[in-house]
Amino acid sequence: MSVADKIIAIIAQQAFLEPADINPEATLEALGIDSMALVECIFAIEETFDVQVPFNANDPEASQFDISTIQTIIHAVEGLIAAQKA
Amino acid sequence: MNRVVITGQGTINALGKNVAETLDAMSNGVCGIGPLEFDNVDRLNIKIGGQIKGYTAQDHFTRSEIALYDPFTQFAVIAAQEAIAQSGLGFSDALAENTGVVLGTAGGGLQTQDQNFRSVYEDGKNRVHPFVVPRLMNNAAASHISMIHGLRGPSFTVASACASSNHAMGQAYHMIRSGMAQIMVTGGSESMLCFGGIKAWEALRVMSPDGCRPFCATRNGMVQGEGAAVFVFEDYQHAKARGADILAEVIGFAMTSDASDIVMPSQTGAARAIRLALKDAGVNAGDVGYINAHGTATTANDKTECAAIRDVLGGAADAVMISSTKAMHGHLMGGTGAVELLAVIAAVKDAMIAPTVNHTRPDPACDLDVVPNTARHSQVKVAISNAFAFGGLNAVLVLKSP
């Protein structure tokens, strides 16, 4: 599974959807991911990829982790993985 | 219904090892938050807290007491000692049977659990100390205070997360008011500053890595504290008859449930608790001079709390002083309302309004007089203390000058 596929699987599980039903352009809100589910998604991402996601629920916009859409999350996690390997 | 007054107070927290030190720090706007010191702190993302520095259990307790007292019990016992000494009460048999202990805590003996889980899981030991259970149980602090002082009335522990202390003190108030008890030793205690305690909290992503800044536009989360505060609540007639020094009168209490979300606060739930507490106290919105806010410095709490206050107080909200002392002592979770009651008593008794420190930039969503950074001298007749817990449980106390 690619990084994108793994992330989509994580989000799909939290959204109670099939991975095939997740559009990468979708926002978390559109998928019904609330703040609790988001924190669980981030935990799952950290566990899956063994990375540290810089995210503070108090101010998601100020976190250096773009959660605007599924695609931005995938991009951000790819960045974290690359940074860790570097 | 009996009137209820406060005739003793005691504490130990990051700001001081007794009430005098704590109030001195509050009146000077001292921030007691700093780097955490305990095993494995290097494995945490959150490395700051309102930790009691320079504290050694051996200075206060014998070896056999320490074997039974988790730090949350030690803090409660120390605070109760100071409060009961100040009250000047001696407990005859009859009075002891009419005196109980009701304390709040969220985590109870969490440090004892943390240490012993580490011992069996990480170190692979197959044997733990025989007192693990009596040390970790949530009622250990209340029970030890009852035993030390021989108090044989109604005693128990309340656990409602961050509202535990306010709920506990509300019960104590009701018990004296109704005649169930004459005197109640009440307050709360917490000691979660250990690896497991912080690790669990940082996972929720609501902790600040760099400081507690309630109502400030730059706020980014809460910071934990530890310690205890304990008070002597006494039937007014009893206190008057013995010529006791009355610190403040408790005149109202209310509690509500949001019934909506396990972590997000609710403006209507908070507003309803404040409104009902004022009604219970028989005072008007305009009578309130000071509010000790829940003020956790999370984005959600502070704006919700300000909106709730504005909702209840209406135009009077612009005149009221409101501060969150958590910026100084940290969030003591189940013990927080008790330490914060020290500031409420100081407001109605000594006209000392504790500030909200670390306030650098006003937030339009928190447009009340948050007493930024510097304490004020201002006469206040009525003051309230808010506590809004995870789980949507709200508890508000109303105090009046003696």
Coordinates of C-alpha atoms in Angstrom, one line a residue:
Chain A
M1 CA 0.0 0.0 0.0
S2 CA 1.2 3.5 -0.8
V3 CA 1.3 6.3 1.8
A4 CA -1.8 7.8 0.2
D5 CA -3.7 4.5 0.3
K6 CA -2.7 3.9 3.9
I7 CA -3.9 7.4 4.9
I8 CA -7.1 7.1 3.0
A9 CA -7.7 3.8 4.8
I10 CA -7.2 5.5 8.2
I11 CA -9.6 8.3 7.3
A12 CA -12.1 5.9 5.8
Q13 CA -12.2 4.0 9.0
Q14 CA -12.9 7.1 11.1
A15 CA -15.5 8.3 8.6
F16 CA -17.2 4.9 8.5
L17 CA -16.7 4.8 4.7
E18 CA -15.1 2.5 2.2
P19 CA -11.6 3.8 1.0
A20 CA -13.0 3.9 -2.6
D21 CA -15.6 6.4 -1.5
I22 CA -12.9 8.9 -0.2
N23 CA -12.2 11.7 -2.7
P24 CA -8.7 13.1 -2.0
E25 CA -10.1 16.6 -2.7
A26 CA -12.7 16.2 0.1
T27 CA -12.4 18.2 3.3
L28 CA -12.5 16.4 6.7
E29 CA -15.7 18.3 7.5
A30 CA -17.4 17.0 4.4
L31 CA -16.5 13.4 5.4
G32 CA -18.0 14.0 8.9
I33 CA -14.6 13.9 10.7
D34 CA -15.0 15.9 13.8
S35 CA -12.2 17.1 16.2
M36 CA -12.2 13.8 18.1
A37 CA -12.0 11.7 15.0
L38 CA -9.3 14.0 13.7
V39 CA -7.1 13.4 16.7
E40 CA -7.6 9.7 16.3
C41 CA -6.6 9.9 12.6
I42 CA -3.4 11.8 13.6
F43 CA -2.7 9.1 16.2
A44 CA -3.2 6.4 13.6
I45 CA -0.9 8.2 11.1
E46 CA 1.8 8.6 13.7
E47 CA 1.6 4.9 14.6
T48 CA 1.5 3.7 11.0
F49 CA 4.4 5.8 9.7
D50 CA 6.3 6.2 12.9
V51 CA 6.4 10.0 12.5
Q52 CA 5.6 12.9 14.8
V53 CA 2.7 15.1 13.5
P54 CA 2.9 18.7 14.6
F55 CA -0.7 19.3 15.3
N56 CA -2.4 21.3 18.2
A57 CA -6.1 21.0 18.4
N58 CA -6.3 24.5 19.9
D59 CA -5.2 26.1 16.7
P60 CA -5.2 23.7 13.7
E61 CA -4.4 26.5 11.3
A62 CA -1.2 27.5 13.2
S63 CA 0.0 23.9 13.2
Q64 CA 2.6 23.2 10.5
F65 CA 0.4 20.4 9.2
D66 CA -2.2 21.3 6.5
I67 CA -5.5 19.4 7.1
S68 CA -7.5 21.3 4.5
T69 CA -8.2 18.3 2.4
I70 CA -7.2 14.6 2.3
Q71 CA -4.7 15.4 -0.4
T72 CA -3.0 18.1 1.8
I73 CA -2.7 15.6 4.6
I74 CA -1.2 13.0 2.3
H75 CA 1.3 15.6 1.1
A76 CA 2.2 16.7 4.6
V77 CA 2.7 13.1 5.8
E78 CA 4.9 12.4 2.8
G79 CA 6.9 15.5 3.8
L80 CA 7.3 14.2 7.3
I81 CA 8.4 10.7 6.1
A82 CA 10.9 12.3 3.7
A83 CA 12.2 14.6 6.5
Q84 CA 12.7 11.6 8.8
K85 CA 14.6 9.6 6.2
A86 CA 16.8 12.6 5.4
Chain B
M1 CA -31.5 26.4 56.1
N2 CA -28.2 26.9 57.9
R3 CA -25.8 29.6 56.6
V4 CA -22.3 28.3 55.7
V5 CA -19.1 30.1 56.3
I6 CA -15.4 29.4 55.7
T7 CA -13.2 29.5 58.8
G8 CA -10.0 27.9 57.6
Q9 CA -7.9 27.4 54.4
G10 CA -4.8 25.6 53.6
T11 CA -2.8 24.8 50.4
I12 CA 0.3 23.6 48.7
N13 CA 0.8 24.2 45.0
A14 CA 3.3 25.5 42.5
L15 CA 2.9 29.1 43.9
G16 CA 3.5 28.3 47.5
K17 CA 3.7 25.8 50.3
N18 CA 0.9 27.5 52.3
V19 CA -1.8 30.1 51.9
A20 CA 0.3 33.1 52.7
E21 CA 3.0 32.2 50.1
T22 CA 0.3 31.4 47.5
L23 CA -1.6 34.7 48.0
D24 CA 1.7 36.6 48.0
A25 CA 2.6 35.0 44.6
M26 CA -0.9 35.7 43.2
S27 CA -0.9 39.3 44.3
N28 CA 2.5 39.7 42.6
G29 CA 1.4 37.9 39.4
V30 CA 4.1 35.2 39.8
C31 CA 4.0 32.4 37.2
G32 CA 4.7 29.0 38.9
I33 CA 4.9 27.1 35.6
G34 CA 8.3 25.8 34.6
P35 CA 10.2 22.8 33.2
L36 CA 8.9 19.5 34.5
E37 CA 11.3 17.3 36.5
F38 CA 10.6 13.6 36.7
D39 CA 11.7 10.3 35.1
N40 CA 11.4 10.0 31.3
V41 CA 10.4 13.7 30.8
D42 CA 12.7 13.6 27.7
R43 CA 10.1 11.3 26.1
L44 CA 7.3 13.8 26.3
N45 CA 6.3 16.5 23.9
I46 CA 4.9 18.6 26.7
K47 CA 7.7 19.4 29.2
I48 CA 6.2 22.2 31.3
G49 CA 3.9 22.3 34.3
G50 CA 3.0 23.9 37.6
Q51 CA 5.1 21.5 39.6
I52 CA 5.7 22.0 43.3
K53 CA 9.5 22.5 43.5
G54 CA 11.7 21.8 46.5
Y55 CA 9.1 19.4 48.0
T56 CA 10.4 16.4 49.9
A57 CA 7.8 14.0 51.3
Q58 CA 10.3 13.1 54.1
D59 CA 10.1 16.6 55.5
H60 CA 6.4 16.2 56.2
F61 CA 5.8 12.5 56.7
T62 CA 7.2 9.3 58.3
R63 CA 8.4 6.4 56.2
S64 CA 5.3 4.4 57.1
E65 CA 3.0 7.3 56.2
I66 CA 4.8 7.7 52.8
A67 CA 4.2 4.0 52.2
L68 CA 0.5 4.8 52.4
Y69 CA 0.3 8.3 51.0
D70 CA 0.4 8.9 47.2
P71 CA 1.5 12.5 46.5
F72 CA -2.2 13.5 46.0
T73 CA -2.9 12.4 49.6
Q74 CA 0.3 14.1 50.9
F75 CA -0.8 17.4 49.4
A76 CA -4.3 17.1 50.8
V77 CA -3.1 16.2 54.3
I78 CA -0.7 19.1 54.3
A79 CA -3.5 21.5 53.1
A80 CA -6.0 20.1 55.6
Q81 CA -3.5 20.6 58.5
E82 CA -3.2 24.2 57.7
A83 CA -6.9 24.8 57.3
I84 CA -7.9 23.0 60.5
A85 CA -5.2 24.8 62.5
Q86 CA -6.4 28.2 61.2
S87 CA -10.0 27.4 62.1
G88 CA -9.0 26.9 65.7
L89 CA -11.3 24.0 66.0
G90 CA -10.9 21.2 68.4
F91 CA -13.0 18.2 67.8
S92 CA -15.0 16.9 70.8
D93 CA -16.7 13.5 70.3
A94 CA -20.0 15.1 69.5
L95 CA -18.5 17.6 67.0
A96 CA -16.3 14.9 65.4
E97 CA -19.4 12.9 64.6
N98 CA -20.9 16.0 62.9
T99 CA -17.8 16.7 60.9
G100 CA -17.0 15.1 57.5
V101 CA -14.5 15.3 54.7
V102 CA -15.4 15.6 51.1
L103 CA -12.7 16.1 48.6
G104 CA -12.4 16.3 44.8
T105 CA -9.8 14.5 42.7
A106 CA -9.7 13.4 39.0
G107 CA -6.7 11.1 39.0
G108 CA -6.4 10.0 42.6
G109 CA -3.3 8.0 43.2
L110 CA -2.2 8.2 39.5
Q111 CA 1.5 8.4 40.4
T112 CA 1.2 5.1 42.4
Q113 CA -0.4 3.4 39.4
D114 CA 2.2 4.8 37.0
Q115 CA 5.1 3.6 39.2
N116 CA 3.7 0.2 39.8
F117 CA 2.6 -0.4 36.2
R118 CA 6.2 0.5 35.2
S119 CA 7.5 -1.9 37.7
V120 CA 5.4 -4.9 36.5
Y121 CA 5.3 -4.2 32.8
E122 CA 8.6 -2.5 32.1
D123 CA 10.9 -3.9 34.8
G124 CA 9.2 -7.3 34.6
K125 CA 8.8 -7.6 38.4
N126 CA 6.2 -10.0 39.7
R127 CA 5.7 -8.4 43.0
V128 CA 4.4 -4.9 44.0
H129 CA 4.2 -3.2 47.4
P130 CA 1.3 -4.4 49.5
F131 CA -0.2 -0.9 49.8
V132 CA -0.7 -0.2 46.1
V133 CA -4.5 -0.4 46.4
P134 CA -5.0 1.7 49.5
R135 CA -2.4 4.2 48.1
L136 CA -4.0 4.7 44.7
M137 CA -7.7 4.7 45.6
N138 CA -9.5 8.0 45.0
N139 CA -10.8 8.3 48.5
A140 CA -7.4 7.8 50.2
A141 CA -6.9 11.5 50.8
A142 CA -10.3 12.1 52.4
S143 CA -10.0 8.9 54.5
H144 CA -6.5 9.8 55.8
I145 CA -7.7 13.3 56.8
S146 CA -10.7 11.8 58.6
M147 CA -8.3 9.4 60.4
I148 CA -5.7 12.0 61.3
H149 CA -8.3 14.4 62.8
G150 CA -10.7 11.8 64.0
L151 CA -13.6 13.1 61.9
R152 CA -16.4 10.6 61.9
G153 CA -19.2 12.3 59.9
P154 CA -20.0 11.9 56.2
S155 CA -16.9 11.5 54.1
F156 CA -16.3 10.7 50.5
T157 CA -14.6 11.7 47.3
V158 CA -16.0 13.3 44.2
A159 CA -14.5 12.6 40.8
S160 CA -15.8 14.8 38.0
A161 CA -12.6 15.7 36.2
C162 CA -11.9 19.4 36.3
A163 CA -15.0 20.2 38.3
S164 CA -14.3 17.7 41.1
S165 CA -13.3 20.3 43.7
N166 CA -16.2 22.6 43.0
H167 CA -18.6 19.6 43.1
A168 CA -17.0 18.5 46.3
M169 CA -17.3 21.9 48.0
G170 CA -20.8 22.2 46.7
Q171 CA -21.7 18.9 48.5
A172 CA -20.0 20.2 51.7
Y173 CA -22.0 23.4 51.4
H174 CA -25.3 21.5 51.0
M175 CA -24.6 19.1 53.8
I176 CA -24.1 22.0 56.3
R177 CA -27.0 24.0 54.8
S178 CA -29.3 21.0 55.3
G179 CA -28.1 20.1 58.8
M180 CA -26.5 16.8 57.7
A181 CA -23.2 18.0 59.1
Q182 CA -22.0 21.0 61.2
I183 CA -18.5 21.2 59.8
M184 CA -17.0 19.9 56.5
V185 CA -13.4 19.7 55.6
T186 CA -13.5 20.2 51.8
G187 CA -11.5 21.0 48.7
G188 CA -9.5 19.0 46.4
S189 CA -6.1 17.5 45.4
E190 CA -4.3 16.3 42.3
S191 CA -0.9 14.9 41.4
M192 CA -0.8 13.9 37.8
L193 CA 2.7 15.3 37.0
C194 CA 4.4 12.0 36.0
F195 CA 5.2 10.4 32.7
G196 CA 1.9 8.5 32.3
G197 CA -0.2 11.5 33.4
I198 CA 1.3 13.9 30.9
K199 CA 1.6 11.3 28.1
A200 CA -2.1 10.7 28.2
W201 CA -3.0 14.4 28.2
E202 CA -0.6 15.3 25.4
A203 CA -2.2 12.7 23.2
L204 CA -5.4 14.8 23.2
R205 CA -3.5 17.7 21.6
V206 CA -4.9 20.4 23.8
M207 CA -1.8 21.0 25.9
S208 CA 0.4 24.0 25.4
P209 CA 4.2 23.3 24.9
D210 CA 5.2 26.8 25.9
G211 CA 2.8 28.4 28.5
C212 CA -0.7 29.0 29.8
R213 CA -2.1 32.2 28.4
P214 CA -5.9 32.3 29.3
F215 CA -8.0 34.8 27.3
C216 CA -4.9 35.9 25.3
A217 CA -5.1 35.9 21.5
T218 CA -1.8 33.9 21.5
R219 CA -3.2 31.1 23.8
N220 CA -2.5 27.6 22.5
G221 CA -3.7 25.2 25.3
M222 CA -3.6 24.2 28.8
V223 CA -0.7 23.5 31.2
Q224 CA -1.1 21.1 34.1
G225 CA -0.4 21.8 37.7
E226 CA -0.4 19.9 41.0
G227 CA -1.2 20.4 44.6
A228 CA -4.2 20.8 46.9
A229 CA -6.3 23.3 48.7
V230 CA -8.6 22.4 51.6
F231 CA -11.1 24.5 53.5
V232 CA -13.1 24.3 56.7
F233 CA -16.8 25.0 56.0
E234 CA -18.7 25.6 59.1
D235 CA -22.3 26.2 60.2
Y236 CA -22.5 30.0 60.7
Q237 CA -24.2 29.8 64.1
H238 CA -21.5 27.4 65.3
A239 CA -18.7 29.7 64.0
K240 CA -20.3 32.8 65.6
A241 CA -20.9 31.1 68.9
R242 CA -17.2 30.2 69.3
G243 CA -16.0 33.6 68.0
A244 CA -14.3 32.1 64.9
D245 CA -12.6 34.3 62.4
I246 CA -14.8 34.1 59.3
L247 CA -13.0 34.3 56.0
A248 CA -16.0 34.3 53.7
E249 CA -19.6 33.0 53.4
V250 CA -20.7 30.5 50.8
I251 CA -24.1 31.7 49.6
G252 CA -24.8 29.7 46.5
F253 CA -24.0 26.7 44.4
A254 CA -25.3 25.1 41.2
M255 CA -24.4 22.3 38.9
T256 CA -25.5 21.4 35.4
S257 CA -24.7 18.9 32.7
D258 CA -24.3 19.8 29.0
A259 CA -25.5 16.4 27.8
S260 CA -23.7 17.1 24.5
D261 CA -20.0 16.3 24.1
I262 CA -17.4 14.4 26.1
V263 CA -14.7 17.1 25.6
M264 CA -16.2 20.2 24.0
P265 CA -17.6 22.9 26.3
S266 CA -21.1 24.3 25.9
Q267 CA -22.0 27.9 26.3
T268 CA -25.6 27.1 27.3
G269 CA -24.5 24.5 29.9
A270 CA -22.0 26.9 31.5
A271 CA -24.4 29.8 31.4
R272 CA -27.2 27.8 33.0
A273 CA -24.8 26.8 35.9
I274 CA -23.8 30.4 36.5
R275 CA -27.4 31.6 36.3
L276 CA -28.7 28.9 38.7
A277 CA -25.8 29.6 41.2
L278 CA -26.7 33.3 41.3
K279 CA -30.4 32.4 41.8
D280 CA -29.4 30.0 44.5
A281 CA -27.4 32.8 46.2
G282 CA -30.3 35.3 45.8
V283 CA -28.1 37.8 44.1
N284 CA -28.4 39.7 40.9
A285 CA -26.0 39.7 38.0
G286 CA -24.9 43.3 38.8
D287 CA -23.9 42.2 42.4
V288 CA -21.1 40.0 41.1
G289 CA -17.7 41.9 41.3
Y290 CA -15.3 39.1 40.5
I291 CA -15.3 35.8 38.6
N292 CA -12.6 33.3 39.0
A293 CA -12.9 31.7 35.5
H294 CA -12.3 28.2 34.5
G295 CA -10.0 29.8 31.9
T296 CA -8.0 26.8 30.8
A297 CA -6.4 28.7 27.9
T298 CA -7.8 26.3 25.3
T299 CA -9.3 28.1 22.3
A300 CA -12.7 26.5 23.0
N301 CA -13.0 27.0 26.7
D302 CA -12.1 30.7 27.0
K303 CA -14.3 32.0 24.2
T304 CA -17.2 29.8 25.3
E305 CA -16.8 30.9 29.0
C306 CA -16.7 34.6 28.1
A307 CA -19.8 34.2 25.9
A308 CA -21.6 32.4 28.8
I309 CA -20.7 35.1 31.3
R310 CA -21.9 37.8 28.8
D311 CA -25.1 35.8 28.3
V312 CA -25.9 35.6 32.1
L313 CA -24.6 39.0 33.2
G314 CA -25.8 41.0 30.2
G315 CA -24.6 44.7 30.5
A316 CA -23.1 44.0 33.9
A317 CA -20.5 41.8 32.2
D318 CA -18.6 44.9 31.2
A319 CA -18.1 45.9 34.8
V320 CA -17.1 42.5 36.3
M321 CA -13.5 41.5 36.8
I322 CA -12.7 38.0 35.6
S323 CA -9.3 36.2 35.9
S324 CA -7.9 32.8 35.4
T325 CA -5.3 32.0 38.0
K326 CA -4.4 28.8 36.1
A327 CA -1.8 30.9 34.2
M328 CA 0.1 31.0 37.5
H329 CA -0.5 27.6 39.2
G330 CA -1.5 25.5 36.1
H331 CA -4.6 23.4 35.8
L332 CA -4.8 21.2 38.8
M333 CA -7.6 19.1 37.2
G334 CA -9.6 17.7 40.1
G335 CA -7.9 20.0 42.6
T336 CA -8.2 23.2 40.5
G337 CA -11.4 24.6 41.9
A338 CA -10.0 24.4 45.4
V339 CA -6.8 26.3 44.7
E340 CA -8.8 28.8 42.7
L341 CA -11.2 29.3 45.7
L342 CA -8.2 30.9 47.5
A343 CA -8.3 33.7 44.9
V344 CA -12.1 34.0 45.4
I345 CA -11.7 34.3 49.2
A346 CA -8.9 36.8 48.7
A347 CA -11.2 38.9 46.5
V348 CA -14.1 39.1 48.9
K349 CA -12.0 39.2 52.1
D350 CA -8.9 41.2 51.2
A351 CA -10.0 43.1 48.1
M352 CA -7.1 41.4 46.3
I353 CA -8.1 40.6 42.7
A354 CA -5.6 38.0 41.3
P355 CA -4.6 38.7 37.8
T356 CA -4.5 36.7 34.6
V357 CA -0.8 36.6 33.9
N358 CA 1.0 35.9 30.5
H359 CA -1.6 38.1 28.8
T360 CA 0.0 39.8 25.8
R361 CA -2.7 40.4 23.2
P362 CA -6.4 40.8 23.7
D363 CA -8.7 38.3 21.9
P364 CA -11.9 39.9 20.6
A365 CA -13.7 36.6 21.5
C366 CA -12.8 37.2 25.1
D367 CA -13.7 40.9 25.4
L368 CA -14.1 41.1 29.2
D369 CA -12.0 42.7 31.9
V370 CA -9.6 39.8 32.4
V371 CA -7.4 41.7 34.9
P372 CA -4.3 41.3 32.7
N373 CA -1.0 40.6 34.3
T374 CA -1.3 42.9 37.4
A375 CA -3.3 42.3 40.5
R376 CA -5.8 44.9 41.6
H377 CA -7.0 46.2 44.9
S378 CA -10.8 46.5 44.6
Q379 CA -13.6 45.9 47.1
V380 CA -15.8 43.0 46.0
K381 CA -18.9 41.9 47.9
V382 CA -19.9 38.8 45.8
A383 CA -17.6 36.6 43.7
I384 CA -18.1 33.4 41.9
S385 CA -15.9 30.4 40.9
N386 CA -16.5 28.5 37.7
A387 CA -15.5 24.9 36.9
F388 CA -16.5 23.3 33.6
A389 CA -15.3 19.7 33.3
F390 CA -14.7 17.3 30.4
G391 CA -17.9 15.3 30.2
G392 CA -19.9 18.6 30.2
L393 CA -20.3 18.8 34.0
N394 CA -20.4 22.3 35.3
A395 CA -20.2 23.5 38.9
V396 CA -20.3 27.1 40.1
L397 CA -19.9 28.4 43.7
V398 CA -20.9 31.9 45.0
L399 CA -19.0 33.5 47.9
K400 CA -19.7 36.7 49.8
S401 CA -17.5 38.8 52.0
P402 CA -17.8 38.0 55.7

